PDB file of C-alpha atoms in Angstrom:
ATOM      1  CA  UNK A  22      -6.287  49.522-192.464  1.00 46.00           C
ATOM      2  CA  UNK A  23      -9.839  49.322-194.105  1.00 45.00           C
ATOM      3  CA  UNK A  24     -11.650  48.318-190.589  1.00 46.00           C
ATOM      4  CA  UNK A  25      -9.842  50.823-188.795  1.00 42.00           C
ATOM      5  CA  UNK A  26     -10.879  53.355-191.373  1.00 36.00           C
ATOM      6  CA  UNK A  27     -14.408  52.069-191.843  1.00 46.00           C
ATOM      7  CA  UNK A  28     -14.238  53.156-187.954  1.00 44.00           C
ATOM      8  CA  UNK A  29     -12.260  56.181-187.687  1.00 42.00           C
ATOM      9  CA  UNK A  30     -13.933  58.719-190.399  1.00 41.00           C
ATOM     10  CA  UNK A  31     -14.585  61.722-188.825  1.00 39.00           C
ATOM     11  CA  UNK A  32     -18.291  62.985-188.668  1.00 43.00           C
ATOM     12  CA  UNK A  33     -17.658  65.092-192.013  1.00 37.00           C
ATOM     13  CA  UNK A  34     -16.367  62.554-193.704  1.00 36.00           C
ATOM     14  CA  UNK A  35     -19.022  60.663-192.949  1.00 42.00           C
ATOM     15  CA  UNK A  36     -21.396  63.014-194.580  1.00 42.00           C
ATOM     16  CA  UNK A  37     -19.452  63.345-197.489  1.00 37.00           C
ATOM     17  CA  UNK A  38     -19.439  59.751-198.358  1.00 39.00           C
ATOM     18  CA  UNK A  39     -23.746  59.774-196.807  1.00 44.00           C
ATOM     19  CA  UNK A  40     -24.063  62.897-200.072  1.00 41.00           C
ATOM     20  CA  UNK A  41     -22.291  60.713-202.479  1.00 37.00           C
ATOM     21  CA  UNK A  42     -23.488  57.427-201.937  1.00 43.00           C
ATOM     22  CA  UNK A  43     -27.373  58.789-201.996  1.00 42.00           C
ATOM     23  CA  UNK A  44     -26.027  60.599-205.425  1.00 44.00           C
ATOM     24  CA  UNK A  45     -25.016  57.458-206.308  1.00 43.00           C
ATOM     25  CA  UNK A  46     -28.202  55.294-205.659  1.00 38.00           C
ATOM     26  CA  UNK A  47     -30.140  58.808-207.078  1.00 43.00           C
ATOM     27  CA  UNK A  48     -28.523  58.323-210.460  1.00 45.00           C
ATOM     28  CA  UNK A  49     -28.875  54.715-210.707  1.00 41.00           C
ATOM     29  CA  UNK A  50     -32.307  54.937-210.435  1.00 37.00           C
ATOM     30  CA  UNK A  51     -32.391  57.946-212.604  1.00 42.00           C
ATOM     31  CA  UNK A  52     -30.538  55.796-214.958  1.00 41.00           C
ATOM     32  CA  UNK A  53     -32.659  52.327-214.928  1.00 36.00           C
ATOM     33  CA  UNK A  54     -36.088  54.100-214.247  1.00 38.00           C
ATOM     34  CA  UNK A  55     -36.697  51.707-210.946  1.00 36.00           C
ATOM     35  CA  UNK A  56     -34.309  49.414-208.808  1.00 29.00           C
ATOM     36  CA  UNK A  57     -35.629  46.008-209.723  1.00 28.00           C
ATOM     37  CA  UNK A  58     -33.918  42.299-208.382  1.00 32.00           C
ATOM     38  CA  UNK A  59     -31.525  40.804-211.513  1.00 27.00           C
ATOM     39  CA  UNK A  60     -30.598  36.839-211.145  1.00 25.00           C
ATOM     40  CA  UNK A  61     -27.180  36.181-211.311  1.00 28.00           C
ATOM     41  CA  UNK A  62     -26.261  35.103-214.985  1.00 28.00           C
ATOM     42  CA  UNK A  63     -26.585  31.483-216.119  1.00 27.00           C
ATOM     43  CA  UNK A  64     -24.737  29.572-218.751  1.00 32.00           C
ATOM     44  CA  UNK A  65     -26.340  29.351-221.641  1.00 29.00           C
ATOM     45  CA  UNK A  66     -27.495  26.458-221.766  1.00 33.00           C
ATOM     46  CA  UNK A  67     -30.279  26.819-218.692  1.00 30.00           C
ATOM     47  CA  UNK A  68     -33.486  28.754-219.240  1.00 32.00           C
ATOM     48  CA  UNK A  69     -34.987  31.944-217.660  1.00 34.00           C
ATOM     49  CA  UNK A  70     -36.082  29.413-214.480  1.00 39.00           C
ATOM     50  CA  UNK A  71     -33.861  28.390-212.233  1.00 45.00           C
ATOM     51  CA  UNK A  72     -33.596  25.218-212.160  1.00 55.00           C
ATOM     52  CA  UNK A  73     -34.500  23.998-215.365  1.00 67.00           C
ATOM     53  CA  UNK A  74     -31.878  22.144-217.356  1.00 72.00           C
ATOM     54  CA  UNK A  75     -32.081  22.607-221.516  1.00 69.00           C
ATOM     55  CA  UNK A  76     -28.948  20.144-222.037  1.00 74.00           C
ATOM     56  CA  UNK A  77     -24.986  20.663-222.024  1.00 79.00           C
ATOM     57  CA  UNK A  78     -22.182  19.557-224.624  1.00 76.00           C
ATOM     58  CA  UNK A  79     -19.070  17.999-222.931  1.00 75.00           C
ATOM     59  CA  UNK A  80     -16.180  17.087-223.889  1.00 75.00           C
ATOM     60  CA  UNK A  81     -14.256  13.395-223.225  1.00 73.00           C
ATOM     61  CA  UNK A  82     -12.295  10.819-224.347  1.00 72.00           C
ATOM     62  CA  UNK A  83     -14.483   9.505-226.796  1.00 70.00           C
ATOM     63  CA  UNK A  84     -14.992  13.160-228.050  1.00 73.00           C
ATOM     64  CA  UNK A  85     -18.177  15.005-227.623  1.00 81.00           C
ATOM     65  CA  UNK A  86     -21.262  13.929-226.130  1.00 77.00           C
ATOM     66  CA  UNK A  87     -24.615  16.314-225.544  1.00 83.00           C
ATOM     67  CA  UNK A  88     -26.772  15.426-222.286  1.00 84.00           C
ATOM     68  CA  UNK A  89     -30.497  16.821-222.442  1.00 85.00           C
ATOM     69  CA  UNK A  90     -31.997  15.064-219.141  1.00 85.00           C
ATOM     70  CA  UNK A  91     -31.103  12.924-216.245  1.00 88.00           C
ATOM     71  CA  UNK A  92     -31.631   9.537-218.325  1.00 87.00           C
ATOM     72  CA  UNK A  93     -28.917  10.557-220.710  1.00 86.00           C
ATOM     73  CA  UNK A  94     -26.482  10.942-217.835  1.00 87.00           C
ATOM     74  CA  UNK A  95     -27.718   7.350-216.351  1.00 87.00           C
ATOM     75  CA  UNK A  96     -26.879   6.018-219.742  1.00 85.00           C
ATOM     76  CA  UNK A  97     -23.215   7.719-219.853  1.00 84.00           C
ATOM     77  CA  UNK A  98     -22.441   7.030-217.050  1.00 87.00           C
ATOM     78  CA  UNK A  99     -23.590   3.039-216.873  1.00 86.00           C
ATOM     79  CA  UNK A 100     -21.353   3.069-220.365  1.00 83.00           C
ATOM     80  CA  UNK A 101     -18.473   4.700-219.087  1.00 81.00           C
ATOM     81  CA  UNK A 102     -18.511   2.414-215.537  1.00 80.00           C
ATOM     82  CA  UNK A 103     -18.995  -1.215-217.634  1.00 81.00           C
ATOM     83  CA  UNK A 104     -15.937   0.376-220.453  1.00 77.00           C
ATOM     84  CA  UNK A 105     -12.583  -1.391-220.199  1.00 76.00           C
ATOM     85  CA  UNK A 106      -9.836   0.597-219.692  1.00 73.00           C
ATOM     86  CA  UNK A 107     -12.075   2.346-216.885  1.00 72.00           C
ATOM     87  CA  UNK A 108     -12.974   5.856-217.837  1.00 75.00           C
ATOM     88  CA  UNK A 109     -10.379   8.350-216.236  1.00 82.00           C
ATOM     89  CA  UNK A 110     -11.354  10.497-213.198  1.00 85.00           C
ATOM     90  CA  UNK A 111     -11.118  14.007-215.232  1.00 86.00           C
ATOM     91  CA  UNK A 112     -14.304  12.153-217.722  1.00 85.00           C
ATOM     92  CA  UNK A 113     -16.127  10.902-214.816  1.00 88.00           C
ATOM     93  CA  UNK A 114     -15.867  14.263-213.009  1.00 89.00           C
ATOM     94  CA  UNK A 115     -16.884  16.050-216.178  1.00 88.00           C
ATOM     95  CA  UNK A 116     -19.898  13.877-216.360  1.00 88.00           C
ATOM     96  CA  UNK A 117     -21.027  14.092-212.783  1.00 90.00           C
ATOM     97  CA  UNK A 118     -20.594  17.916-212.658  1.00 90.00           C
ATOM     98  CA  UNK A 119     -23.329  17.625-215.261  1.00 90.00           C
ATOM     99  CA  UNK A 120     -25.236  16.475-213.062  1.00 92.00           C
ATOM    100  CA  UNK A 121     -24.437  18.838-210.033  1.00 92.00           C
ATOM    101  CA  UNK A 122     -25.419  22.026-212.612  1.00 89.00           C
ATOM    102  CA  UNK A 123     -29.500  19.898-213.125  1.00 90.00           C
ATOM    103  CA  UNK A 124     -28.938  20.905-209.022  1.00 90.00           C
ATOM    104  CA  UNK A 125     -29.115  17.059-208.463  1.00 92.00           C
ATOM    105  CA  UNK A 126     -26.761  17.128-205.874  1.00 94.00           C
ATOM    106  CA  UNK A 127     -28.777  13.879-204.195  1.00 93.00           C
ATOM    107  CA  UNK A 128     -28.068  11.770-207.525  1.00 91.00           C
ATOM    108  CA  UNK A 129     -23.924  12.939-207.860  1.00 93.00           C
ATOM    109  CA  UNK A 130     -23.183  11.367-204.245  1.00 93.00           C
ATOM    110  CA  UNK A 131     -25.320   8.127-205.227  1.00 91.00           C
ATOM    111  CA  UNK A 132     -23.292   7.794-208.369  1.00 89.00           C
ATOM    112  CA  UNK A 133     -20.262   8.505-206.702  1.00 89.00           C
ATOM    113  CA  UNK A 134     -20.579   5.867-204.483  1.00 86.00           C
ATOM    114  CA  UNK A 135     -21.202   3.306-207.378  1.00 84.00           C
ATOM    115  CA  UNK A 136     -18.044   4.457-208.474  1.00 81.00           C
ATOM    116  CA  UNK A 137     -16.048   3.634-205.446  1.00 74.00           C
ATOM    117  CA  UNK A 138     -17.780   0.035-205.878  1.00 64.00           C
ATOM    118  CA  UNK A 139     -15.045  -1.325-208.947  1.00 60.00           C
ATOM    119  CA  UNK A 140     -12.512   0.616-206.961  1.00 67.00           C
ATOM    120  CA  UNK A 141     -12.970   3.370-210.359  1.00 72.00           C
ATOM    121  CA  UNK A 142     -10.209   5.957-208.690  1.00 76.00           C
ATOM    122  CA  UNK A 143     -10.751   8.911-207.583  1.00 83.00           C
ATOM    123  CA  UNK A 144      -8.760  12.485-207.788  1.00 89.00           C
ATOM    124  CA  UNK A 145      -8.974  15.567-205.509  1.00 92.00           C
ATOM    125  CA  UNK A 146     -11.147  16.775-207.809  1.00 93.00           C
ATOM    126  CA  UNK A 147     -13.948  13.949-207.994  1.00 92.00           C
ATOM    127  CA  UNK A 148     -13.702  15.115-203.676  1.00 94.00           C
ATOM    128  CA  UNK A 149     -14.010  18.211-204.066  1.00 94.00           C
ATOM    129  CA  UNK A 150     -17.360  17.933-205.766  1.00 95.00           C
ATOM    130  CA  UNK A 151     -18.909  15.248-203.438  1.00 95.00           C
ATOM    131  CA  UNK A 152     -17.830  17.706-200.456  1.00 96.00           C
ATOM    132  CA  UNK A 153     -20.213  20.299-202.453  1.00 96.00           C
ATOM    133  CA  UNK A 154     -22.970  17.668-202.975  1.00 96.00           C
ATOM    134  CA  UNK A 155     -23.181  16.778-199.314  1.00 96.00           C
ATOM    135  CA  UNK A 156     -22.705  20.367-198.127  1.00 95.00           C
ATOM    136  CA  UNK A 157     -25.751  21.164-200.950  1.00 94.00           C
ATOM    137  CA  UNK A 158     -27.736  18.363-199.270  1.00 94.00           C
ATOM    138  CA  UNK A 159     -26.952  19.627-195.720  1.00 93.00           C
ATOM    139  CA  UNK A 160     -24.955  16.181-195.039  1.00 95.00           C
ATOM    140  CA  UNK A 161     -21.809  18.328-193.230  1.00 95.00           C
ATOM    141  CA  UNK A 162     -20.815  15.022-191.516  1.00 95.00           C
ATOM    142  CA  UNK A 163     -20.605  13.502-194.729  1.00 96.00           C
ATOM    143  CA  UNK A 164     -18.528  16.069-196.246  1.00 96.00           C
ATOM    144  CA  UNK A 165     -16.124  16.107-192.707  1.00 96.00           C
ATOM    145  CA  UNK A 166     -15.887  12.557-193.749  1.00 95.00           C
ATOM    146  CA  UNK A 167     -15.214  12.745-197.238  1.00 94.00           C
ATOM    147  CA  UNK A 168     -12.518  15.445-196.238  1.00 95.00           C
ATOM    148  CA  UNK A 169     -10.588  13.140-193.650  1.00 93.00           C
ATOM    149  CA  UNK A 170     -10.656  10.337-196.759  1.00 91.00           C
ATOM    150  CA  UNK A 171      -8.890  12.915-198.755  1.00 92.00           C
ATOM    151  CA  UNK A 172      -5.681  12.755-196.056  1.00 85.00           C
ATOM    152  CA  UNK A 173      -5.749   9.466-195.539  1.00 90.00           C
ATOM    153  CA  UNK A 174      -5.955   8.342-199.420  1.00 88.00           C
ATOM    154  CA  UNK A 175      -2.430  10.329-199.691  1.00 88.00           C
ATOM    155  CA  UNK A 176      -4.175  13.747-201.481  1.00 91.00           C
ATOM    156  CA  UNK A 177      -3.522  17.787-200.627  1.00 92.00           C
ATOM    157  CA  UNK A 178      -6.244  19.642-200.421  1.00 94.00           C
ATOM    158  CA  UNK A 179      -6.240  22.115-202.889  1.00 95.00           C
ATOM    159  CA  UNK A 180      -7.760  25.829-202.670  1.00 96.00           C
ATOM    160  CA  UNK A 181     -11.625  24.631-204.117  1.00 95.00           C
ATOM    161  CA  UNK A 182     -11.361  21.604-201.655  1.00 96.00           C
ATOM    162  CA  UNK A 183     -10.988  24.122-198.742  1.00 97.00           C
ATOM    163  CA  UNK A 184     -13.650  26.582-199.855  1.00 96.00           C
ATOM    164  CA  UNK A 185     -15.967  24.123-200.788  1.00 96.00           C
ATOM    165  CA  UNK A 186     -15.661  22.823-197.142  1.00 97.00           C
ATOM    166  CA  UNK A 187     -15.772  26.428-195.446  1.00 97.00           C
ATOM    167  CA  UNK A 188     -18.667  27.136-197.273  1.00 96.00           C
ATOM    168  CA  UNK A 189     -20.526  24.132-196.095  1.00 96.00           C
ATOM    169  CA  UNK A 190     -19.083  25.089-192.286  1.00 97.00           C
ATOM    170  CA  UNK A 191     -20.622  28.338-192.680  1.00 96.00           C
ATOM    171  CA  UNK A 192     -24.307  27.462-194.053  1.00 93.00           C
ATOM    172  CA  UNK A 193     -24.510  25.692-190.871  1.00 94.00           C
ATOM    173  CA  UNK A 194     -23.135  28.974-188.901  1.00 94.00           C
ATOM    174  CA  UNK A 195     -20.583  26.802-187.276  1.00 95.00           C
ATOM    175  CA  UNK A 196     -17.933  29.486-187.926  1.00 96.00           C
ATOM    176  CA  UNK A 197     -15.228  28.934-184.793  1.00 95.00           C
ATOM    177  CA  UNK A 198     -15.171  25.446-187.222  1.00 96.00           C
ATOM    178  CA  UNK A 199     -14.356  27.299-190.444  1.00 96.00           C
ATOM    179  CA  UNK A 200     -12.428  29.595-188.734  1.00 96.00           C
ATOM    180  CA  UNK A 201     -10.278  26.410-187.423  1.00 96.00           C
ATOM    181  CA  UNK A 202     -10.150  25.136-191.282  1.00 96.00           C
ATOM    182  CA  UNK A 203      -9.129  28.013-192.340  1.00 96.00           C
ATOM    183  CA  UNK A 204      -6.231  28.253-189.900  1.00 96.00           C
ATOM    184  CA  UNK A 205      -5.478  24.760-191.266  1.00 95.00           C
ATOM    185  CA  UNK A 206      -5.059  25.568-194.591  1.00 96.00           C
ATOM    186  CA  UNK A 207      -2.879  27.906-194.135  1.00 95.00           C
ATOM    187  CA  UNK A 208      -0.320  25.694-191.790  1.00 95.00           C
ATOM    188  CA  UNK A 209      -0.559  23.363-194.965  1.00 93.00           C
ATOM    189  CA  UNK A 210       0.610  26.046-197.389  1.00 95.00           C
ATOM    190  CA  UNK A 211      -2.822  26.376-199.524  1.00 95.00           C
ATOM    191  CA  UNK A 212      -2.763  29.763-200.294  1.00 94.00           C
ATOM    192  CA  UNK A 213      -6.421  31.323-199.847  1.00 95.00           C
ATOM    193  CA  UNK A 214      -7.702  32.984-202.511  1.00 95.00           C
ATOM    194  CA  UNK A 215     -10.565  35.851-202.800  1.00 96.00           C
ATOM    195  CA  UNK A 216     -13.583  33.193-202.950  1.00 96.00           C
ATOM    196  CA  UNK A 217     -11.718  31.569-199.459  1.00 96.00           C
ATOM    197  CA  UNK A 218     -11.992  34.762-198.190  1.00 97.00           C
ATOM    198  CA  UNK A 219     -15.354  36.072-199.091  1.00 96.00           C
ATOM    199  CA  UNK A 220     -16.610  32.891-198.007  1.00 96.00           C
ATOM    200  CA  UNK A 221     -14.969  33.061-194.870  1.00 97.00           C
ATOM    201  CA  UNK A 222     -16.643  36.601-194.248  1.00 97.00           C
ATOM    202  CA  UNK A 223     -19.616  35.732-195.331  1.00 96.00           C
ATOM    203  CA  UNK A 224     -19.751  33.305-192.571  1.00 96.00           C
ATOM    204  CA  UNK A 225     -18.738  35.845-189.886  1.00 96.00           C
ATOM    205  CA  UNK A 226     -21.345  38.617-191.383  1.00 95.00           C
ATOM    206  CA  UNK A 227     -24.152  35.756-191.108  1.00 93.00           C
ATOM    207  CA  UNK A 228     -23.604  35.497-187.508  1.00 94.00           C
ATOM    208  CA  UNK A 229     -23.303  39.127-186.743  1.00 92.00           C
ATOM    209  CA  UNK A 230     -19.574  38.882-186.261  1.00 95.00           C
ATOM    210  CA  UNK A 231     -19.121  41.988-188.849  1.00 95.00           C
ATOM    211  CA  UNK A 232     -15.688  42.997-187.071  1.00 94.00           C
ATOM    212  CA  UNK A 233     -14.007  39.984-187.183  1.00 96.00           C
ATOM    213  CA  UNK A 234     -15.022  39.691-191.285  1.00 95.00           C
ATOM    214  CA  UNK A 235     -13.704  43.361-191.473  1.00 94.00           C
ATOM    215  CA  UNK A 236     -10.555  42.652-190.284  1.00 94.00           C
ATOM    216  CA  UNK A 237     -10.374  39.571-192.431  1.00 95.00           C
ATOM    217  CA  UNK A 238     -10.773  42.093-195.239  1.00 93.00           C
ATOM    218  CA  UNK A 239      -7.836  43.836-193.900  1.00 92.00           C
ATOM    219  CA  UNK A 240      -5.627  40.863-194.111  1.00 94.00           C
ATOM    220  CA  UNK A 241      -7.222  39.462-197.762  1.00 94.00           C
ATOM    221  CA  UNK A 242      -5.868  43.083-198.758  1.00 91.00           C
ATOM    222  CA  UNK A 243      -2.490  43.138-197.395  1.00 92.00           C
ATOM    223  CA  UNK A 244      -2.240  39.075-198.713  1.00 91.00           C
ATOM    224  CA  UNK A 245      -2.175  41.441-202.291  1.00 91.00           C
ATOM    225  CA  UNK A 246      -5.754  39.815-203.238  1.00 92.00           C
ATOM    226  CA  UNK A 247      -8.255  42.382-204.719  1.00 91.00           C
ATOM    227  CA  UNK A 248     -11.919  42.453-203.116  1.00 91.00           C
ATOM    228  CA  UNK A 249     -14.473  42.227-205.899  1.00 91.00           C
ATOM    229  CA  UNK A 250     -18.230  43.074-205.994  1.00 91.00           C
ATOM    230  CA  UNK A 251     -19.016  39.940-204.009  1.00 93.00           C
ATOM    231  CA  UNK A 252     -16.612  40.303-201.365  1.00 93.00           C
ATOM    232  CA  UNK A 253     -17.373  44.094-200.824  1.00 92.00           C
ATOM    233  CA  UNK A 254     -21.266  43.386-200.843  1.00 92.00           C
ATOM    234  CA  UNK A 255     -20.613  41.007-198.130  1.00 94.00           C
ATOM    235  CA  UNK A 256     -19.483  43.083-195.646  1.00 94.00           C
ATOM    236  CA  UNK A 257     -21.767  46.126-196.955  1.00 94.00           C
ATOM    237  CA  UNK A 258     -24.785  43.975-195.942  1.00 93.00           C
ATOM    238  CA  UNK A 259     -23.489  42.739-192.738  1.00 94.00           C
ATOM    239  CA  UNK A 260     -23.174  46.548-191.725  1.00 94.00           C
ATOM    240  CA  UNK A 261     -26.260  47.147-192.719  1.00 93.00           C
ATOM    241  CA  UNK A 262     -27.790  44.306-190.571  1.00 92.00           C
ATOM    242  CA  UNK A 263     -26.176  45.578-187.662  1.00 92.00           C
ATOM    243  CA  UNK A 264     -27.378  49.363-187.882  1.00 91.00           C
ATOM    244  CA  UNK A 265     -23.551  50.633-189.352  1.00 91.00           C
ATOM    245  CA  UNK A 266     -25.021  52.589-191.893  1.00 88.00           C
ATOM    246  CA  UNK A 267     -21.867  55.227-191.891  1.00 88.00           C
ATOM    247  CA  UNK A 268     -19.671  52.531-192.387  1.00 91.00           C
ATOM    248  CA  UNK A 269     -21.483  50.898-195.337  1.00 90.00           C
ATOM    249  CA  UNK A 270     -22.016  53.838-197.096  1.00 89.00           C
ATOM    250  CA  UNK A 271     -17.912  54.410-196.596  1.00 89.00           C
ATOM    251  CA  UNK A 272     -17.163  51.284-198.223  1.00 90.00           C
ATOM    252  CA  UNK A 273     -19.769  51.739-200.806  1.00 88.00           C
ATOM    253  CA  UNK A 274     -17.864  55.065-201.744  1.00 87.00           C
ATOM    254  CA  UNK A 275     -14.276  53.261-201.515  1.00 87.00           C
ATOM    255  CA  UNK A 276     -15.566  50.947-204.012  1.00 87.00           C
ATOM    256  CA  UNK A 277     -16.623  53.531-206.142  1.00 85.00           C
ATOM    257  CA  UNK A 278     -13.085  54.877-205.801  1.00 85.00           C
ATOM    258  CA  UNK A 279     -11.824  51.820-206.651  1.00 84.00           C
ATOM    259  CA  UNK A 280     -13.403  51.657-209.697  1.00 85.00           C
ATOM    260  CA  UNK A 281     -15.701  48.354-208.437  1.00 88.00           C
ATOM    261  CA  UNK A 282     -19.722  48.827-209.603  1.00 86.00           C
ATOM    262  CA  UNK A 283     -22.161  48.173-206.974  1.00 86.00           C
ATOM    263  CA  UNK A 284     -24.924  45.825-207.774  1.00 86.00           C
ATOM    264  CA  UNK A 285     -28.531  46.013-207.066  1.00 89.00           C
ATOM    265  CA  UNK A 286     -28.574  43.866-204.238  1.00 87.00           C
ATOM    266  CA  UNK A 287     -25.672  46.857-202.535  1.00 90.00           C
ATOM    267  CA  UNK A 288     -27.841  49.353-203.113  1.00 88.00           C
ATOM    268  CA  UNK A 289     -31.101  48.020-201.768  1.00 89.00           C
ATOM    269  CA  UNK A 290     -29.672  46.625-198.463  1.00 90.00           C
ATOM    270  CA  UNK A 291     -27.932  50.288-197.999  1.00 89.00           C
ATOM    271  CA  UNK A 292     -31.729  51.720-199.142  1.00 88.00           C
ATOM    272  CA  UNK A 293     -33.185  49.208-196.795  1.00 88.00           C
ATOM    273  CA  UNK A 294     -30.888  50.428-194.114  1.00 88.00           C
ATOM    274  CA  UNK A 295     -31.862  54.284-194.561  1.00 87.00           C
ATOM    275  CA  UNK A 296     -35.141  53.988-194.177  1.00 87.00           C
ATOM    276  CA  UNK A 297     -34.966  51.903-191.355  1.00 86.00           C
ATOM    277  CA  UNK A 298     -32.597  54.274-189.721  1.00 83.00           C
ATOM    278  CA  UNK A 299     -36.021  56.885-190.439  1.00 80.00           C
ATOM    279  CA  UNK A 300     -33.332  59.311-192.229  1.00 64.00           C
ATOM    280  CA  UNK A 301     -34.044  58.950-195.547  1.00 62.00           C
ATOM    281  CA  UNK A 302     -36.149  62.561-196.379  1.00 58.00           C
ATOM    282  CA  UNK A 303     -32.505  64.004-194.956  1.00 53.00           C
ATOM    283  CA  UNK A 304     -30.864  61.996-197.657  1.00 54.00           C
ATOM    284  CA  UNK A 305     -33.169  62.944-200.271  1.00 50.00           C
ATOM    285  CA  UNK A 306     -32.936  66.672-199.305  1.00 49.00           C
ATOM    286  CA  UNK A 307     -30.205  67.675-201.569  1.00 42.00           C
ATOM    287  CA  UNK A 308     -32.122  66.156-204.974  1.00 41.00           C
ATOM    288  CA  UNK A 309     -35.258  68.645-203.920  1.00 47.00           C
TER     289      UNK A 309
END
């Protein structure tokens, strides 16, 4: 099992994967000239700053609409209330989750709640994204509330409706919590998936509890799911913040193995780790 392997290396195998991982970093700063910070990739339709909103097309009922500021989706959204038929769910959703992507998580819950006012219904998914919103606003008893709704109302939880949830457990490092949810949705039959479990460890790893996310890596690769960057970088820092550097720099070589690309952010919490570790003119010594 990975853990037990992560563990179990012997002492030149451990050196091996020390040579190759420095090679590694080595050429990928041979190859980009310097190790600089990226930001994740945003849709198109945000600028350079985070945070600022340019405008969105989206798709409903009455065919396309384009939203450039907060005022336009006041003015859709008073229009699609006052509309008779009322607007379905899947439009109001769609218009709301505008919202959520301006990162006006504040505004989604109030307009939620004017929703609930002409008894406008809901669906799991219109829960799913207020759980986020009150998770995003650090309201967790809000979203515990919003979740218990969801049972009583007659709806399943779905996969997003459980992560979303975990993920708002774990910013508040009440992980024996998650770790109870996540029980839960399993008894229920939700299958997890790899964001479940990457949330899950990234939890664990925030509270020093790199072990337990290790083995939970185990099981997310016996449950047939693949790890991907994000789930491998998880663990790889939460090594690192403990002082495993042999370990991370094992499971930075499996990932090479396994044909998975380590990102900046890998690399400079393993770098990080090295020189904090005071080793890193050994692990330069072979590029002299």
């Amino acid at each position: 099992m990975l853990a037990r392997v992560c563990r179990s290396e012997s002492s030149s195998a451990n050196a091996a994967a020390r040579l190759i991982s420095t090679r590694l970093i080595h050429r990928r700063v041979a190859d980009e000239g310097t190790i600089r910070k990226r930001l994740p990739s945003l849709p198109v339709h945000y600028s350079g700053r985070r945070g600022a909103f340019e405008g969105e097309n989206f798709k409903l009922r009455s065919g396309s609409h384009y939203i450039k500021s907060l005022d336009d989706a006041i003015y859709f959204f008073d229009d699609m209330v006052r509309s008779r038929p009322f607007s379905s769910a899947i439009d109001l959703n769609k218009l709301i989750g505008v919202v959520v992507r301006m990162e006006r998580p504040d505004f989604a819950i109030s307009l939620y709640q004017k929703i609930e006012l002409p008894r406008i219904p809901f669906d799991i998914y219109s829960f799913s994204i207020l759980i986020k919103c009150f998770c995003s606003c650090h309201k967790l008893s809000f979203a515990l509330s919003t979740f218990g709704k969801i049972t009583k109302l007659g709806f399943q939880p779905n996969v997003v409706t459980f992560s979303t949830l975990l993920h708002g457990l774990c910013l508040e490092d009440r992980i024996s919590e998650a770790l109870a949810l996540f029980g839960y949705m399993l008894e229920t039959g939700c299958p997890a998936d790899v964001v479940t479990f990457t949330t899950l460890m990234n939890g664990l790893c925030r509270v020093g509890r790199v072990l337990e996310a290790l083995s939970l890596l185990d099981r997310m690769v016996e449950e047939c799911h693949q790890p991907n960057g994000v789930t491998y970088g998880t663990i790889v820092n939460g090594l690192c913040k403990i002082g495993d550097t042999e370990s991370a720099l094992n499971l930075l070589s499996k990932m090479e193995k396994t044909h998975i690309k380590a990102n900046v952010v890998i690399f400079n919490a393993i770098i990080d780790r090295i020189c904090k570790d005071g080793d890193i003119i050994s692990m330069l010594k072979p590029f002299h």
